[in-house]
Amino acid sequence: MVDVDGNVILDMFAQFSSTPVGYNNPTLLQAIEENQSMFVNRPALGNLPPKDWAERLKNSLLSVSPRGLNQVVTMACGSCSNENAFKAMFMAYRRRERGGNNYSLEEMESCLKNEAPGCSDLSILSFYGANHGRTMGSLAATHTKWAHKLDFPTVDWPFADFPKLKYPLEEYVDENRKEEERSLGQVCDLIEKYNKKGRHVVGVAVEPIQAEGGDNYASPEFFRALQRICKQNGCYLLVDEVQTGMGSTGSMWQHETWGLDTPPDAVSFSKKMMTGGFYYSDELRPSEGYRVFNTWMGDPGRVVLLEALIKVVKQEELLRNVTRSGQTLLQGVMSLQNEYPHLLSNARGSGAFLAIDGSSGSFRDTLAVRLRNAGLHTGVCGPRTLRFRPMLIYREKHAFIALDIMRDTVREMNDKVW
Ligand SMILES: Cc1ncc(COP(=O)(O)O)c(C=O)c1O
């Protein structure tokens, strides 16, 4: 990446984790050339999809769909993907409650005035530290920074503690299991509490790795137990793969590494997937048109790019590459943390989705700025975490460049107490 002053920077944050195969990828550029009319003549997809739309979806989104989910809808961004997934969950839940009966006239009229019984008091449970987006509905399930939420009206939806695990995970198995049980206990209590007070929990939204909140991990057992709790309580499970989807963890979908008995009810995506949207089960399919709807419903041009991207990922075996280069980078930051344990700790990662904690927020912030000035662009998240979001095309040599810059910068910062 070259900035406005002409500095050449290794981009390990990739437009907030959203650039999959680098800038000006030739296969993607060619896809634009070959499909120019898709980019110039943008259809209102919900009403007027192009005639080959179904085929396009089969060749792109449906060719990489999570196991067991064969319904998909496109959206413009991560926030509106989650927001519409919430709506799909609310509709399916109310359909179940109505037992197949139609809506009453009273319901149809009252909802227009923001009143019951048409508007429900149902809720979505999410976790402290979660980021599910910044539109008003998705924001109600987001708990990251006050700047995202201050001044906006919202709804009373429950938050549970996301487990705060100790790293390296393999050294703290028992402690971490107890911490996860505590968090799961809270989920159960909150569902009971909210159901009792008439704000029934319809769905649970969770990120596979809580990203904006500080790259917080939980074990596959945690997620399997969470799904069991959802099933026991008649809630749907929405896995928000907006940041983890499309390979950066070494798997196309991180939740597929959990060994769930059945697929989640919905999986949202955006960022590296080029288009927003969500996959969902048959049960979540709305029974009428226009209920999950907007004018653009995403952008077919982005789906053209996704089709080209999938070709690149497969041809260049990029998932395998991510695992290899991610391992090199992780080993490197781990040895750096061993050299400077008073400054760096908790190196952790999955594939090339990596993070390390600084000794304080101010150390981390200064480190990020100095790294950038030295030619390495990284991201920050949580109170004191530095995150790496390399692109899928990065090889081991890029990891070595990043590690050289990290080592020099941390060494320079070692002369000061932070
Ligand atoms: C896990 C997750 N969900 C949802 C969102 C919101 O996506 P967008 O910014 O495209 O609305 C983000 C954005 O960072 C995210 O990381």
PDB file of N, CA, C and O in Angstrom, residues 57-84:
ATOM      1  N   LEU A  57     -25.428 -16.796  -8.236  1.00  0.00           N
ATOM      2  CA  LEU A  57     -25.390 -17.171  -6.806  1.00  0.00           C
ATOM      3  C   LEU A  57     -24.837 -18.582  -6.637  1.00  0.00           C
ATOM      4  O   LEU A  57     -24.061 -18.853  -5.717  1.00  0.00           O
ATOM      5  N   LYS A  58     -25.253 -19.476  -7.548  1.00  0.00           N
ATOM      6  CA  LYS A  58     -24.742 -20.861  -7.455  1.00  0.00           C
ATOM      7  C   LYS A  58     -23.231 -20.885  -7.607  1.00  0.00           C
ATOM      8  O   LYS A  58     -22.533 -21.612  -6.911  1.00  0.00           O
ATOM      9  N   ASN A  59     -22.719 -20.075  -8.552  1.00  0.00           N
ATOM     10  CA  ASN A  59     -21.273 -20.088  -8.826  1.00  0.00           C
ATOM     11  C   ASN A  59     -20.462 -19.331  -7.784  1.00  0.00           C
ATOM     12  O   ASN A  59     -19.237 -19.379  -7.798  1.00  0.00           O
ATOM     13  N   SER A  60     -21.125 -18.590  -6.950  1.00  0.00           N
ATOM     14  CA  SER A  60     -20.367 -17.776  -5.992  1.00  0.00           C
ATOM     15  C   SER A  60     -20.765 -18.166  -4.566  1.00  0.00           C
ATOM     16  O   SER A  60     -20.228 -19.129  -4.000  1.00  0.00           O
ATOM     17  N   LEU A  61     -21.745 -17.471  -4.027  1.00  0.00           N
ATOM     18  CA  LEU A  61     -22.087 -17.672  -2.607  1.00  0.00           C
ATOM     19  C   LEU A  61     -22.436 -19.119  -2.285  1.00  0.00           C
ATOM     20  O   LEU A  61     -22.010 -19.667  -1.268  1.00  0.00           O
ATOM     21  N   LEU A  62     -23.239 -19.747  -3.171  1.00  0.00           N
ATOM     22  CA  LEU A  62     -23.686 -21.101  -2.827  1.00  0.00           C
ATOM     23  C   LEU A  62     -22.587 -22.136  -3.035  1.00  0.00           C
ATOM     24  O   LEU A  62     -22.665 -23.233  -2.485  1.00  0.00           O
ATOM     25  N   SER A  63     -21.547 -21.779  -3.795  1.00  0.00           N
ATOM     26  CA  SER A  63     -20.455 -22.750  -3.981  1.00  0.00           C
ATOM     27  C   SER A  63     -19.558 -22.822  -2.737  1.00  0.00           C
ATOM     28  O   SER A  63     -18.739 -23.726  -2.621  1.00  0.00           O
ATOM     29  N   VAL A  64     -19.689 -21.855  -1.845  1.00  0.00           N
ATOM     30  CA  VAL A  64     -18.873 -21.904  -0.617  1.00  0.00           C
ATOM     31  C   VAL A  64     -19.758 -21.843   0.630  1.00  0.00           C
ATOM     32  O   VAL A  64     -19.300 -21.476   1.714  1.00  0.00           O
ATOM     33  N   SER A  65     -21.038 -22.198   0.474  1.00  0.00           N
ATOM     34  CA  SER A  65     -21.949 -22.042   1.620  1.00  0.00           C
ATOM     35  C   SER A  65     -21.532 -22.972   2.764  1.00  0.00           C
ATOM     36  O   SER A  65     -21.021 -24.073   2.540  1.00  0.00           O
ATOM     37  N   PRO A  66     -21.753 -22.533   4.007  1.00  0.00           N
ATOM     38  CA  PRO A  66     -21.457 -23.415   5.136  1.00  0.00           C
ATOM     39  C   PRO A  66     -22.290 -24.696   5.015  1.00  0.00           C
ATOM     40  O   PRO A  66     -23.426 -24.645   4.531  1.00  0.00           O
ATOM     41  N   ARG A  67     -21.706 -25.800   5.472  1.00  0.00           N
ATOM     42  CA  ARG A  67     -22.397 -27.086   5.399  1.00  0.00           C
ATOM     43  C   ARG A  67     -23.803 -26.987   5.991  1.00  0.00           C
ATOM     44  O   ARG A  67     -23.990 -26.460   7.091  1.00  0.00           O
ATOM     45  N   GLY A  68     -24.790 -27.450   5.225  1.00  0.00           N
ATOM     46  CA  GLY A  68     -26.151 -27.547   5.752  1.00  0.00           C
ATOM     47  C   GLY A  68     -26.986 -26.292   5.573  1.00  0.00           C
ATOM     48  O   GLY A  68     -28.162 -26.295   5.913  1.00  0.00           O
ATOM     49  N   LEU A  69     -26.417 -25.219   5.054  1.00  0.00           N
ATOM     50  CA  LEU A  69     -27.214 -23.998   4.850  1.00  0.00           C
ATOM     51  C   LEU A  69     -27.279 -23.710   3.348  1.00  0.00           C
ATOM     52  O   LEU A  69     -26.261 -23.419   2.727  1.00  0.00           O
ATOM     53  N   ASN A  70     -28.481 -23.826   2.806  1.00  0.00           N
ATOM     54  CA  ASN A  70     -28.568 -23.641   1.347  1.00  0.00           C
ATOM     55  C   ASN A  70     -29.418 -22.450   0.931  1.00  0.00           C
ATOM     56  O   ASN A  70     -29.761 -22.288  -0.222  1.00  0.00           O
ATOM     57  N   GLN A  71     -29.796 -21.606   1.887  1.00  0.00           N
ATOM     58  CA  GLN A  71     -30.524 -20.384   1.558  1.00  0.00           C
ATOM     59  C   GLN A  71     -29.564 -19.221   1.758  1.00  0.00           C
ATOM     60  O   GLN A  71     -28.775 -19.217   2.708  1.00  0.00           O
ATOM     61  N   VAL A  72     -29.662 -18.223   0.886  1.00  0.00           N
ATOM     62  CA  VAL A  72     -28.774 -17.067   1.045  1.00  0.00           C
ATOM     63  C   VAL A  72     -29.476 -15.810   0.542  1.00  0.00           C
ATOM     64  O   VAL A  72     -30.312 -15.871  -0.359  1.00  0.00           O
ATOM     65  N   VAL A  73     -29.155 -14.692   1.169  1.00  0.00           N
ATOM     66  CA  VAL A  73     -29.639 -13.414   0.674  1.00  0.00           C
ATOM     67  C   VAL A  73     -28.477 -12.438   0.729  1.00  0.00           C
ATOM     68  O   VAL A  73     -27.645 -12.522   1.646  1.00  0.00           O
ATOM     69  N   THR A  74     -28.374 -11.566  -0.263  1.00  0.00           N
ATOM     70  CA  THR A  74     -27.264 -10.603  -0.273  1.00  0.00           C
ATOM     71  C   THR A  74     -27.705  -9.278   0.341  1.00  0.00           C
ATOM     72  O   THR A  74     -28.876  -8.910   0.287  1.00  0.00           O
ATOM     73  N   MET A  75     -26.739  -8.589   0.911  1.00  0.00           N
ATOM     74  CA  MET A  75     -26.964  -7.292   1.547  1.00  0.00           C
ATOM     75  C   MET A  75     -25.747  -6.412   1.255  1.00  0.00           C
ATOM     76  O   MET A  75     -24.754  -6.891   0.716  1.00  0.00           O
ATOM     77  N   ALA A  76     -25.847  -5.148   1.659  1.00  0.00           N
ATOM     78  CA  ALA A  76     -24.762  -4.225   1.317  1.00  0.00           C
ATOM     79  C   ALA A  76     -23.594  -4.273   2.293  1.00  0.00           C
ATOM     80  O   ALA A  76     -22.452  -4.089   1.902  1.00  0.00           O
ATOM     81  N   CYS A  77     -23.853  -4.506   3.572  1.00  0.00           N
ATOM     82  CA  CYS A  77     -22.760  -4.419   4.554  1.00  0.00           C
ATOM     83  C   CYS A  77     -22.994  -5.409   5.694  1.00  0.00           C
ATOM     84  O   CYS A  77     -24.043  -6.063   5.758  1.00  0.00           O
ATOM     85  N   GLY A  78     -22.032  -5.471   6.599  1.00  0.00           N
ATOM     86  CA  GLY A  78     -22.150  -6.412   7.712  1.00  0.00           C
ATOM     87  C   GLY A  78     -23.287  -6.062   8.646  1.00  0.00           C
ATOM     88  O   GLY A  78     -24.028  -6.948   9.113  1.00  0.00           O
ATOM     89  N   SER A  79     -23.444  -4.774   8.942  1.00  0.00           N
ATOM     90  CA  SER A  79     -24.501  -4.355   9.874  1.00  0.00           C
ATOM     91  C   SER A  79     -25.877  -4.753   9.344  1.00  0.00           C
ATOM     92  O   SER A  79     -26.695  -5.331  10.062  1.00  0.00           O
ATOM     93  N   CYS A  80     -26.130  -4.437   8.064  1.00  0.00           N
ATOM     94  CA  CYS A  80     -27.484  -4.744   7.566  1.00  0.00           C
ATOM     95  C   CYS A  80     -27.656  -6.246   7.346  1.00  0.00           C
ATOM     96  O   CYS A  80     -28.784  -6.744   7.367  1.00  0.00           O
ATOM     97  N   SER A  81     -26.568  -6.976   7.198  1.00  0.00           N
ATOM     98  CA  SER A  81     -26.695  -8.443   7.116  1.00  0.00           C
ATOM     99  C   SER A  81     -27.198  -8.986   8.450  1.00  0.00           C
ATOM    100  O   SER A  81     -28.147  -9.783   8.508  1.00  0.00           O
ATOM    101  N   ASN A  82     -26.572  -8.529   9.536  1.00  0.00           N
ATOM    102  CA  ASN A  82     -27.017  -8.996  10.858  1.00  0.00           C
ATOM    103  C   ASN A  82     -28.426  -8.512  11.160  1.00  0.00           C
ATOM    104  O   ASN A  82     -29.261  -9.262  11.685  1.00  0.00           O
ATOM    105  N   GLU A  83     -28.672  -7.261  10.847  1.00  0.00           N
ATOM    106  CA  GLU A  83     -29.983  -6.687  11.151  1.00  0.00           C
ATOM    107  C   GLU A  83     -31.096  -7.486  10.459  1.00  0.00           C
ATOM    108  O   GLU A  83     -32.131  -7.778  11.044  1.00  0.00           O
ATOM    109  N   ASN A  84     -30.855  -7.849   9.209  1.00  0.00           N
ATOM    110  CA  ASN A  84     -31.874  -8.612   8.491  1.00  0.00           C
ATOM    111  C   ASN A  84     -31.933 -10.064   8.952  1.00  0.00           C
ATOM    112  O   ASN A  84     -32.992 -10.688   8.913  1.00  0.00           O
TER     113      ASN A  84
END
